[in-house]
Amino acid sequence: MRAMVYRGPYKIRVEEKDVPRIEHPNDAIVRVTLAAICGSDLHLYHGMMPDTRVGTTFGHEFIGVVEEVGPSVRNLERGDRVMVPFNIFCGSCWFCARGLYSNCHNVNPNATAVGAIYGYSHTCGGYDGGQSEFVRVPFADVGPSRIPDWMDDEDAVLLTDALATGYFGAQLGDIVEGDVVVVFGAGPVGLYAAKSAWLMGAGRVIVIDHLEYRLEKARTFAHAETYNFTEYDDIVVHMKRITDHLGADVAIDAAGAEADGNFLQHVTSAKLKLQGGSPVALNWAIDSVRKGGTVSVMGAYGPMFSAVKFGDALNKGLTLRMNQCPVKRQWPRLFEHVRNGYLKPSDIVTHRVPLEHIGEAYHIFSAKLDGCIKPLVVPSAG
Amino acid sequence: MAYTREKPSPIESRDQLRARIPGWGVDLDPQDRPSVPKLRSEPDGNGAHWDFPERQLEHRPRERSVEHAFLTPVFGTTCPARGVSGLMRKAAYRRYSEGRAAHWLLLLAADRVDAWESHVRSFLTLRPDNPITETGVLSEFSHHGIASRIGKRRADVGHQLLDPLIVAGPWVVACGVAYSAIRSIAGRRR
Ligand SMILES: [Zn+2]
Ligand SMILES: [Zn+2]
């Protein structure tokens, strides 16, 4: 089969690989029909995530058709059209039993602090991902869902992470009616978080970024008020000015480990790997939220320490909430919202590329060329 | 106003928001939000029909965090540890918990070694690494590389100048070292 393969930082290519096999009785093999490149894939691509091995296939956002099932699989059959949440989880451990699917204890031998994710380094379990013609899906009775007949492929693939995570980010903000919500980062997750904040009754939604084309999307797609931080000497002061000197009620960090805006922080984290991630966006969130407010963290960060302004968070009495999204728990409600037209996930898709051109797609996405917000990858199989 | 007790009055009323934003307030009640409350499972189960899953066979020794009691019942099998980077990775897993910086720094160092080992190995195959096609840098010409950056007040343009350095730098250094080594050997012969 053809698959995207990591060759070292900033280098990937498409190679011929063995089709994955059933390795556990509850595995399924899925033929991928559509995949996406995620902003967090860029952390891997840039060599920021520990134990990202040469030869790995990335891709934790994908949908496909069941090709083969293991002997203990009951809920899926060959030929089923399925969407697969980015988390791999067993459904029965202490954490899964409490709905913490992103924190499953039974699927990632390499770490206890992180769950398992498709195509996301050995730190996340050492599984291959879906930017490929076929992928192994463990716990096929637990993770995947059949795609509803009425749902488009492009909407379905965005529900496997980006939309679910954005909604989850807004949800962690514990928004009450009339809240001022500020979102740092207008990538896919930030756009969806901003849009979701309205569903939860926000009174005002503000989005901060430095890329004009993404801010434009935040205005049209997410109906948000937007600011380009490069136009302000100090974006935190500006946030205070426009919120009656109180600050926002809820701040959402949807930028994560490679946040720009501070050269030193960016270089020590993204370039020199001395931090688990550039805390620029997170620190802006801590500084911009009002005392007693809530900071929700949706951006991806590596396992190492980052220079986070913990003292400010303490002194301001903030609630910090964060997790990777337990995608499958979000689906029933999000399906309703998509069906009702409140959320149209595929509106943010800008690029559709064949698997063979995935190297260019990564560069375009990483360098933010060509107005790129969300690239989809179409494998040629089938 | 922050200096008195009143909450600032909202910019838009409920009705204005409802009119402007499709679906405004449909999840006003936290009970309508998924995964509320935390630490509660789906009442009708999640598809797991086991208390403890069957265990995947360990065909070759699989490294694991020292924080785990045993190898998890399911694990990824891609890219087994090999070469010098493999020894470093195994040492990181064997010796240090996830709480130790040494664990992660050793793994990151192993990643760099792995990249180099793999480059070298690729020259022994029919498909050596190609730094031009594999970085996707040719898309700079086909996808508005300059127009996407110039005059756009992007914060990342300065940082992006570092990227080619990080990618090409080690190659340039390696070529320089190789060149001077060949010259000094040639010089000694003379
Ligand atoms: Zn993702
Ligand atoms: Zn579990």
Coordinates of C-alpha atoms and ligand atoms in Angstrom, one line a residue:
Chain A
M1 CA 0.0 0.0 0.0
R2 CA 1.0 3.6 -0.4
A3 CA 1.6 5.6 2.8
M4 CA 3.0 8.9 4.0
V5 CA 6.3 8.2 5.8
Y6 CA 8.2 10.5 8.2
R7 CA 11.9 10.8 7.2
G8 CA 13.1 13.2 9.9
P9 CA 12.3 16.8 10.8
Y10 CA 10.6 18.7 7.8
K11 CA 11.0 15.6 5.6
I12 CA 8.3 13.2 4.5
R13 CA 7.6 11.1 1.4
V14 CA 5.2 8.6 0.1
E15 CA 6.4 5.0 0.2
E16 CA 5.3 1.4 -0.4
K17 CA 4.5 -0.3 2.9
D18 CA 3.0 -3.6 4.0
V19 CA -0.7 -3.5 4.5
P20 CA -1.3 -3.6 8.3
R21 CA -2.5 -7.0 9.8
I22 CA -4.9 -7.9 12.6
E23 CA -2.7 -8.1 15.7
H24 CA -5.4 -8.4 18.3
P25 CA -8.7 -10.1 18.2
N26 CA -10.6 -6.8 18.4
D27 CA -8.7 -5.1 15.6
A28 CA -10.1 -4.0 12.3
I29 CA -8.3 -3.0 9.2
V30 CA -9.8 0.1 7.6
R31 CA -9.3 1.2 4.0
V32 CA -8.9 5.0 4.3
T33 CA -11.2 7.1 2.0
L34 CA -10.4 10.5 3.4
A35 CA -7.8 11.8 5.9
A36 CA -6.8 15.3 7.2
I37 CA -3.6 16.9 8.2
C38 CA -4.0 18.4 11.7
G39 CA -2.1 21.4 13.2
S40 CA -0.8 19.0 15.8
D41 CA 0.8 16.9 13.0
L42 CA 3.0 19.8 12.4
H43 CA 4.6 19.3 15.9
L44 CA 5.6 15.8 14.7
Y45 CA 6.7 17.1 11.3
H46 CA 8.9 19.7 13.0
G47 CA 10.5 17.0 15.2
M48 CA 9.1 18.4 18.5
M49 CA 7.4 15.3 19.9
P50 CA 9.7 12.9 21.6
D51 CA 10.1 9.4 20.1
T52 CA 8.8 10.2 16.6
R53 CA 10.6 7.5 14.7
V54 CA 11.7 7.6 11.1
G55 CA 9.3 5.4 9.1
T56 CA 6.2 6.3 11.0
T57 CA 3.0 7.1 9.1
F58 CA 1.1 10.1 10.6
G59 CA -2.6 10.9 10.5
H60 CA -5.1 10.7 13.3
E61 CA -8.0 12.3 11.4
F62 CA -9.5 9.8 9.0
I63 CA -12.5 7.9 7.8
G64 CA -12.8 4.8 5.7
V65 CA -14.4 1.5 4.9
V66 CA -13.9 -1.6 7.0
E67 CA -11.8 -4.1 5.1
E68 CA -11.3 -6.9 7.6
V69 CA -12.2 -7.5 11.2
G70 CA -10.6 -9.6 14.0
P71 CA -12.4 -12.7 15.5
S72 CA -13.8 -10.9 18.5
V73 CA -15.3 -7.9 16.7
R74 CA -19.1 -7.8 17.0
N75 CA -20.2 -4.3 16.1
L76 CA -18.6 -3.8 12.7
E77 CA -18.6 -5.7 9.5
R78 CA -16.6 -5.6 6.3
G79 CA -17.9 -2.9 4.1
D80 CA -19.1 -0.5 6.9
R81 CA -18.4 3.2 6.3
V82 CA -16.8 4.3 9.5
M83 CA -15.4 7.4 11.2
V84 CA -12.6 6.8 13.7
P85 CA -11.9 9.1 16.7
F86 CA -8.3 10.1 17.0
N87 CA -8.0 8.5 20.4
I88 CA -7.4 4.8 20.7
F89 CA -9.1 3.4 23.8
C90 CA -10.2 0.1 25.3
G91 CA -13.5 1.0 26.8
S92 CA -13.0 -0.9 30.0
C93 CA -10.1 0.4 32.1
W94 CA -10.5 2.7 35.1
F95 CA -10.4 5.8 32.9
C96 CA -12.6 4.5 30.0
A97 CA -15.1 3.4 32.6
R98 CA -15.4 7.0 33.6
G99 CA -15.6 8.4 30.1
L100 CA -12.0 9.6 30.0
Y101 CA -11.4 8.0 26.6
S102 CA -8.4 10.2 25.8
N103 CA -6.8 9.0 29.0
C104 CA -7.1 5.2 28.4
H105 CA -4.6 3.1 30.4
N106 CA -4.6 0.0 28.2
V107 CA -3.3 1.1 24.9
N108 CA -0.1 3.1 25.3
P109 CA 2.8 1.1 26.9
N110 CA 5.2 4.0 26.2
A111 CA 3.7 6.4 28.6
T112 CA 1.1 6.6 31.4
A113 CA 0.6 10.4 31.2
V114 CA -0.7 10.3 27.6
G115 CA -3.3 8.1 25.9
A116 CA -2.8 6.6 22.5
I117 CA -3.3 8.4 19.2
Y118 CA -3.1 7.1 15.7
G119 CA 0.1 8.1 13.9
Y120 CA 1.3 10.3 16.8
S121 CA 4.8 9.0 17.8
H122 CA 5.8 6.3 20.2
T123 CA 5.1 8.7 23.1
C124 CA 1.4 8.1 22.1
G125 CA 1.7 4.3 21.7
G126 CA 3.6 3.7 18.4
Y127 CA 0.6 3.2 16.1
D128 CA 0.6 4.1 12.4
G129 CA -1.9 6.7 11.3
G130 CA -4.4 7.1 8.5
Q131 CA -2.5 9.2 5.9
S132 CA -2.2 6.0 4.1
E133 CA -4.3 3.5 2.1
F134 CA -5.0 1.2 5.0
V135 CA -4.8 1.5 8.8
R136 CA -5.0 -0.8 11.8
V137 CA -7.9 0.2 14.1
P138 CA -7.6 -1.4 17.6
F139 CA -10.7 -1.9 19.7
A140 CA -12.9 -1.8 16.7
D141 CA -16.0 -2.4 18.9
V142 CA -15.3 0.7 21.0
G143 CA -13.7 3.5 18.9
P144 CA -15.2 3.8 15.4
S145 CA -18.8 4.7 14.6
R146 CA -20.7 4.1 11.4
I147 CA -21.1 7.3 9.5
P148 CA -24.8 8.4 9.4
D149 CA -26.1 8.2 5.8
W150 CA -26.9 11.9 5.7
M151 CA -23.4 13.0 6.7
D152 CA -20.8 14.1 4.1
D153 CA -17.4 12.6 4.1
E154 CA -15.7 15.9 4.7
D155 CA -17.9 16.7 7.7
A156 CA -17.3 13.3 9.1
V157 CA -13.5 13.5 8.9
L158 CA -13.5 16.8 10.7
L159 CA -15.5 15.3 13.5
T160 CA -12.7 12.8 14.2
D161 CA -10.7 15.5 15.9
A162 CA -10.9 19.2 14.9
L163 CA -14.5 20.0 15.4
A164 CA -14.9 17.7 18.5
T165 CA -11.8 19.3 20.0
G166 CA -12.9 22.9 19.3
Y167 CA -16.3 22.2 20.9
F168 CA -14.7 20.5 23.8
G169 CA -12.4 23.6 24.3
A170 CA -15.4 25.8 24.5
Q171 CA -17.1 23.3 26.9
L172 CA -14.1 23.3 29.2
G173 CA -14.5 27.1 29.5
D174 CA -17.8 26.5 31.4
I175 CA -19.4 29.3 29.5
V176 CA -22.5 30.9 31.0
E177 CA -24.9 33.2 29.2
G178 CA -23.4 36.5 28.3
D179 CA -19.8 35.5 28.9
V180 CA -17.0 37.2 27.0
V181 CA -14.9 34.5 25.4
V182 CA -11.5 35.1 23.9
V183 CA -9.9 32.4 21.7
F184 CA -6.2 32.5 21.0
G185 CA -5.4 30.9 17.6
A186 CA -7.7 31.0 14.5
G187 CA -6.7 27.6 13.2
P188 CA -9.4 24.9 12.7
V189 CA -9.7 24.2 16.4
G190 CA -9.9 27.9 17.4
L191 CA -12.5 28.6 14.7
Y192 CA -14.6 25.7 15.9
A193 CA -14.2 26.7 19.5
A194 CA -15.3 30.3 18.7
K195 CA -18.3 29.0 16.8
S196 CA -19.2 26.5 19.7
A197 CA -19.0 29.3 22.3
W198 CA -22.0 30.9 20.8
L199 CA -24.0 27.7 21.0
M200 CA -23.3 27.7 24.8
G201 CA -24.6 31.2 25.1
A202 CA -21.5 33.5 24.9
G203 CA -22.4 37.1 24.7
R204 CA -19.2 38.1 22.9
V205 CA -16.6 36.0 21.1
I206 CA -13.2 37.4 20.3
V207 CA -10.5 35.7 18.2
I208 CA -6.8 36.6 18.2
D209 CA -4.3 35.5 15.5
H210 CA -1.7 37.0 13.2
L211 CA -2.8 35.6 9.9
E212 CA -5.3 37.9 8.2
Y213 CA -6.9 35.1 6.1
R214 CA -7.6 33.1 9.3
L215 CA -9.1 36.2 11.1
E216 CA -11.3 36.7 8.0
K217 CA -12.6 33.2 8.5
A218 CA -13.1 33.8 12.2
R219 CA -15.3 36.8 11.2
T220 CA -17.4 35.0 8.5
F221 CA -17.5 31.4 9.7
A222 CA -17.4 32.0 13.5
H223 CA -19.1 35.4 13.6
A224 CA -16.3 36.6 15.9
E225 CA -14.8 39.9 16.7
T226 CA -11.1 39.7 15.7
Y227 CA -7.8 41.3 16.4
N228 CA -4.4 40.8 14.8
F229 CA -1.8 40.8 17.6
T230 CA 0.9 42.2 15.4
E231 CA -1.0 45.4 15.3
Y232 CA -0.8 46.0 19.0
D233 CA 2.2 46.8 21.1
D234 CA 0.8 44.5 23.9
I235 CA -2.3 42.4 23.1
V236 CA -3.0 41.8 26.7
V237 CA -3.4 45.5 27.4
H238 CA -5.6 45.8 24.4
M239 CA -7.8 42.9 25.7
K240 CA -8.2 44.7 29.0
R241 CA -9.2 47.9 27.3
I242 CA -11.9 46.3 25.2
T243 CA -13.4 44.4 28.2
D244 CA -14.0 47.3 30.6
H245 CA -10.6 46.6 32.2
L246 CA -11.9 43.3 33.6
G247 CA -10.6 40.8 31.1
A248 CA -12.5 38.1 29.4
D249 CA -14.6 35.6 31.4
V250 CA -13.2 32.7 29.5
A251 CA -9.9 32.4 27.5
I252 CA -9.3 29.4 25.2
D253 CA -5.7 28.5 24.1
A254 CA -6.2 27.0 20.7
A255 CA -2.7 27.7 19.5
G256 CA -0.5 25.3 21.4
A257 CA 3.1 24.3 21.3
E258 CA 4.3 26.4 18.3
A259 CA 2.6 29.6 19.2
D260 CA 4.2 32.7 17.6
G261 CA 4.3 36.1 19.0
N262 CA 7.4 35.9 21.1
F263 CA 10.6 35.2 19.3
L264 CA 12.6 33.9 22.3
Q265 CA 9.8 31.6 23.5
H266 CA 9.3 30.3 20.0
V267 CA 13.0 29.6 19.5
T268 CA 13.5 27.9 22.8
S269 CA 10.5 25.6 22.3
A270 CA 9.8 25.0 18.6
K271 CA 13.3 25.3 17.4
L272 CA 15.6 24.3 20.2
K273 CA 13.1 21.9 21.9
L274 CA 14.1 23.1 25.4
Q275 CA 10.4 23.4 26.4
G276 CA 7.4 21.2 25.9
G277 CA 6.0 24.0 23.8
S278 CA 6.0 27.7 23.4
P279 CA 3.7 29.0 26.1
V280 CA 3.0 32.4 24.4
A281 CA -0.7 31.7 23.7
L282 CA -1.2 30.1 27.1
N283 CA 0.4 33.0 28.9
W284 CA -1.7 35.5 26.9
A285 CA -4.8 33.5 27.9
I286 CA -3.8 33.6 31.6
D287 CA -3.1 37.4 31.4
S288 CA -6.2 38.2 29.4
V289 CA -8.8 36.4 31.4
R290 CA -10.4 38.2 34.3
K291 CA -9.7 37.3 37.9
G292 CA -11.7 34.2 38.9
G293 CA -12.1 33.3 35.2
T294 CA -11.5 30.1 33.4
V295 CA -8.7 29.2 31.0
S296 CA -9.3 26.2 28.7
V297 CA -6.3 24.7 26.9
M298 CA -6.9 23.0 23.6
G299 CA -3.6 23.5 21.9
A300 CA -1.3 20.5 21.9
Y301 CA 1.8 20.5 24.1
G302 CA 4.6 18.1 24.5
P303 CA 5.3 16.2 27.7
M304 CA 8.2 18.4 28.9
F305 CA 7.8 21.5 31.1
S306 CA 7.0 24.9 29.6
A307 CA 7.5 28.3 31.2
V308 CA 3.9 28.9 32.1
K309 CA 2.9 31.9 34.3
F310 CA 1.6 29.8 37.1
G311 CA 1.9 32.5 39.7
D312 CA -0.4 34.8 37.8
A313 CA -2.9 31.9 37.5
L314 CA -2.7 31.4 41.2
N315 CA -3.0 35.0 42.2
K316 CA -5.9 35.6 39.9
G317 CA -7.8 32.6 41.2
L318 CA -8.1 31.1 37.8
T319 CA -9.6 27.7 36.9
L320 CA -7.4 26.0 34.4
R321 CA -9.1 23.2 32.5
M322 CA -7.5 21.0 29.8
N323 CA -7.5 17.6 28.3
Q324 CA -7.3 15.9 25.0
C325 CA -10.8 15.6 23.7
P326 CA -12.7 12.3 24.4
V327 CA -14.0 12.5 20.8
K328 CA -16.5 9.7 20.9
R329 CA -18.4 11.3 23.9
Q330 CA -19.0 14.4 21.8
W331 CA -20.4 12.8 18.8
P332 CA -24.1 12.3 19.5
R333 CA -24.7 16.0 20.4
L334 CA -22.4 17.2 17.6
F335 CA -24.2 15.0 15.0
E336 CA -27.4 16.9 16.0
H337 CA -25.7 20.3 15.6
V338 CA -24.4 19.3 12.1
R339 CA -27.7 18.0 11.1
N340 CA -29.5 21.2 12.3
G341 CA -27.0 23.3 10.3
Y342 CA -25.6 25.0 13.4
L343 CA -22.2 23.7 12.6
K344 CA -20.9 23.0 9.1
P345 CA -17.4 21.6 9.7
S346 CA -16.3 21.4 6.1
D347 CA -16.7 25.1 5.6
I348 CA -13.1 25.6 6.7
V349 CA -11.5 23.1 4.3
T350 CA -9.2 25.0 1.9
H351 CA -7.0 22.3 0.3
R352 CA -7.7 18.8 -1.0
V353 CA -4.6 16.9 -2.1
P354 CA -3.9 13.4 -3.4
L355 CA -1.8 11.3 -1.0
E356 CA 1.1 11.3 -3.5
H357 CA 1.4 15.1 -3.0
I358 CA 1.3 15.1 0.8
G359 CA 4.9 16.4 1.1
E360 CA 3.8 19.6 -0.6
A361 CA 0.7 19.7 1.5
Y362 CA 2.7 19.6 4.7
H363 CA 4.9 22.4 3.6
I364 CA 2.0 24.6 2.5
F365 CA 0.2 24.0 5.8
S366 CA 3.3 24.4 7.9
A367 CA 4.4 27.6 6.2
K368 CA 0.8 28.9 6.0
L369 CA 1.0 29.4 2.2
D370 CA -1.9 30.0 -0.1
G371 CA -4.5 30.8 2.6
C372 CA -4.3 27.3 3.9
I373 CA -6.5 26.6 6.9
K374 CA -7.4 22.9 6.7
P375 CA -5.9 20.4 4.1
L376 CA -7.6 17.1 3.4
V377 CA -5.7 14.1 1.9
V378 CA -7.3 11.7 -0.5
P379 CA -5.7 8.3 -0.8
S380 CA -5.8 6.8 -4.2
A381 CA -7.0 3.3 -3.2
G382 CA -10.4 2.1 -3.9
Chain B
M1 CA -16.8 48.7 34.9
A2 CA -14.1 46.9 36.7
Y3 CA -14.0 49.5 39.5
T4 CA -17.7 49.1 40.6
R5 CA -19.8 46.1 41.3
E6 CA -22.0 46.0 38.2
K7 CA -21.3 43.6 35.5
P8 CA -20.8 45.4 32.2
S9 CA -24.0 45.4 30.1
P10 CA -23.9 43.1 27.2
I11 CA -23.2 44.5 23.8
E12 CA -26.0 42.5 22.1
S13 CA -29.3 41.3 23.6
R14 CA -30.4 37.6 23.5
D15 CA -32.7 38.3 20.6
Q16 CA -30.0 40.1 18.6
L17 CA -27.6 37.2 19.1
R18 CA -30.3 34.7 18.1
A19 CA -31.0 36.6 15.0
R20 CA -27.4 36.9 14.0
I21 CA -25.9 33.5 15.0
P22 CA -27.4 30.2 13.9
G23 CA -28.0 28.0 16.9
W24 CA -27.1 30.7 19.5
G25 CA -27.7 29.3 23.0
V26 CA -28.8 25.8 22.1
D27 CA -26.3 24.4 24.6
L28 CA -27.0 27.1 27.2
D29 CA -27.8 24.3 29.7
P30 CA -24.6 22.6 30.7
Q31 CA -26.5 19.3 30.8
D32 CA -26.8 19.6 27.0
R33 CA -23.1 19.6 26.7
P34 CA -21.4 16.3 26.0
S35 CA -19.1 14.7 28.7
V36 CA -21.0 16.5 31.5
P37 CA -20.6 15.5 34.2
K38 CA -17.0 14.4 34.1
L39 CA -16.2 10.9 35.4
R40 CA -19.4 9.3 34.2
S41 CA -19.6 6.7 31.5
E42 CA -22.2 6.2 28.9
P43 CA -25.3 4.5 30.5
D44 CA -25.7 2.1 27.6
G45 CA -22.0 1.1 27.5
N46 CA -19.3 1.8 25.0
G47 CA -19.0 -1.4 23.1
A48 CA -16.4 -3.1 25.3
H49 CA -17.4 -6.7 26.0
W50 CA -14.5 -7.6 28.3
D51 CA -13.3 -6.6 31.8
F52 CA -9.7 -6.8 30.8
P53 CA -9.0 -7.1 27.1
E54 CA -7.2 -10.0 25.6
R55 CA -3.5 -9.4 25.3
Q56 CA -1.8 -8.7 22.0
L57 CA 1.2 -11.0 21.4
E58 CA 4.6 -9.5 21.9
H59 CA 6.5 -10.8 18.9
R60 CA 9.6 -8.8 19.7
P61 CA 10.6 -7.1 23.0
R62 CA 8.6 -4.0 23.3
E63 CA 9.9 -1.0 25.3
R64 CA 7.5 0.4 27.9
S65 CA 7.3 3.2 30.5
V66 CA 8.6 2.1 33.9
E67 CA 5.4 3.7 35.3
H68 CA 3.4 0.8 33.8
A69 CA 3.0 -2.5 35.8
F70 CA 3.2 -4.5 32.6
L71 CA 3.0 -4.2 28.8
T72 CA -0.4 -2.8 28.0
P73 CA -2.8 -5.3 26.4
V74 CA -2.7 -3.4 23.1
F75 CA 0.2 -1.5 21.6
G76 CA 1.6 -0.2 18.3
T77 CA 4.0 -2.2 16.3
T78 CA 5.3 0.3 13.9
C79 CA 9.1 1.1 13.7
P80 CA 10.7 -1.1 16.3
A81 CA 13.8 0.4 18.0
R82 CA 17.0 -0.3 16.0
G83 CA 20.5 1.0 15.7
V84 CA 22.2 3.4 18.0
S85 CA 19.0 5.5 18.3
G86 CA 17.2 2.2 19.4
L87 CA 19.7 1.7 22.2
M88 CA 19.2 5.3 23.4
R89 CA 15.4 4.9 23.3
K90 CA 15.5 1.6 25.2
A91 CA 17.8 3.2 27.8
A92 CA 15.4 6.1 28.2
Y93 CA 12.5 3.8 28.8
R94 CA 14.4 1.4 31.1
R95 CA 16.0 4.0 33.3
Y96 CA 13.9 7.0 33.7
S97 CA 10.2 7.7 34.5
E98 CA 8.2 10.1 32.6
G99 CA 8.7 12.6 35.5
R100 CA 12.4 12.9 34.6
A101 CA 13.6 15.4 32.0
A102 CA 16.4 12.9 31.2
H103 CA 13.7 10.6 29.8
W104 CA 12.4 13.1 27.3
L105 CA 15.7 14.7 26.4
L106 CA 17.2 11.3 25.7
L107 CA 14.3 10.4 23.5
L108 CA 14.6 13.7 21.6
A109 CA 18.3 13.1 21.1
A110 CA 17.5 9.6 19.9
D111 CA 15.1 11.1 17.3
R112 CA 17.9 13.2 15.9
V113 CA 20.3 10.2 15.8
D114 CA 17.5 8.2 14.1
A115 CA 17.1 10.8 11.4
W116 CA 20.8 10.7 10.6
E117 CA 21.0 6.9 10.7
S118 CA 18.1 6.7 8.4
H119 CA 19.6 9.2 6.0
V120 CA 22.8 7.3 5.8
R121 CA 20.9 4.0 5.4
S122 CA 18.8 5.5 2.6
F123 CA 21.9 5.9 0.5
L124 CA 22.3 2.1 0.6
T125 CA 18.9 1.7 -1.0
L126 CA 17.5 2.4 -4.5
R127 CA 15.7 5.4 -3.1
P128 CA 18.0 7.7 -1.2
D129 CA 16.6 10.7 0.7
N130 CA 16.0 13.7 -1.4
P131 CA 16.0 16.9 0.6
I132 CA 14.3 18.9 -2.1
T133 CA 11.3 16.7 -2.8
E134 CA 10.9 15.5 0.8
T135 CA 10.6 19.0 2.3
G136 CA 7.9 19.9 -0.1
V137 CA 9.7 23.2 -0.6
L138 CA 8.9 23.2 -4.3
S139 CA 5.4 24.3 -3.3
E140 CA 6.9 27.7 -2.5
F141 CA 6.8 28.3 -6.3
S142 CA 3.4 26.7 -7.0
H143 CA 1.5 28.0 -4.0
H144 CA 2.3 31.7 -3.6
G145 CA 5.3 31.4 -1.3
I146 CA 6.2 35.1 -1.5
A147 CA 2.7 36.6 -1.9
S148 CA 1.6 34.6 1.2
R149 CA 4.2 36.3 3.3
I150 CA 5.1 39.7 2.1
G151 CA 3.2 42.7 3.6
K152 CA 1.0 40.4 5.6
R153 CA 2.3 41.4 9.1
R154 CA 2.8 37.7 9.9
A155 CA 4.6 37.0 13.2
D156 CA 6.1 33.8 11.9
V157 CA 8.0 35.1 8.9
G158 CA 11.2 35.7 11.0
H159 CA 11.0 32.3 12.5
Q160 CA 10.5 30.6 9.2
L161 CA 13.9 31.9 8.1
L162 CA 15.3 29.5 10.6
D163 CA 13.6 26.5 9.2
P164 CA 15.7 26.1 6.0
L165 CA 18.7 26.5 8.3
I166 CA 17.6 23.7 10.5
V167 CA 16.9 21.4 7.6
A168 CA 19.8 22.3 5.3
G169 CA 22.3 23.3 8.0
P170 CA 23.4 19.8 9.1
W171 CA 23.8 18.8 5.4
V172 CA 26.0 21.8 4.7
V173 CA 28.1 21.1 7.8
A174 CA 28.4 17.4 6.9
C175 CA 29.4 18.2 3.3
G176 CA 32.0 20.7 4.6
V177 CA 33.4 18.1 7.1
A178 CA 33.5 15.4 4.4
Y179 CA 35.2 17.8 1.9
S180 CA 37.9 18.9 4.4
A181 CA 38.5 15.3 5.4
I182 CA 39.0 14.2 1.8
R183 CA 41.3 17.2 1.3
S184 CA 43.4 16.4 4.3
I185 CA 43.7 12.7 3.3
A186 CA 44.6 13.7 -0.2
G187 CA 47.1 16.2 1.2
R188 CA 48.8 13.5 3.3
R189 CA 49.1 11.2 0.3
R190 CA 51.1 13.8 -1.6
Ligands
ZN1 ZN -5.9 16.5 15.0
ZN2 ZN -9.2 2.3 28.5

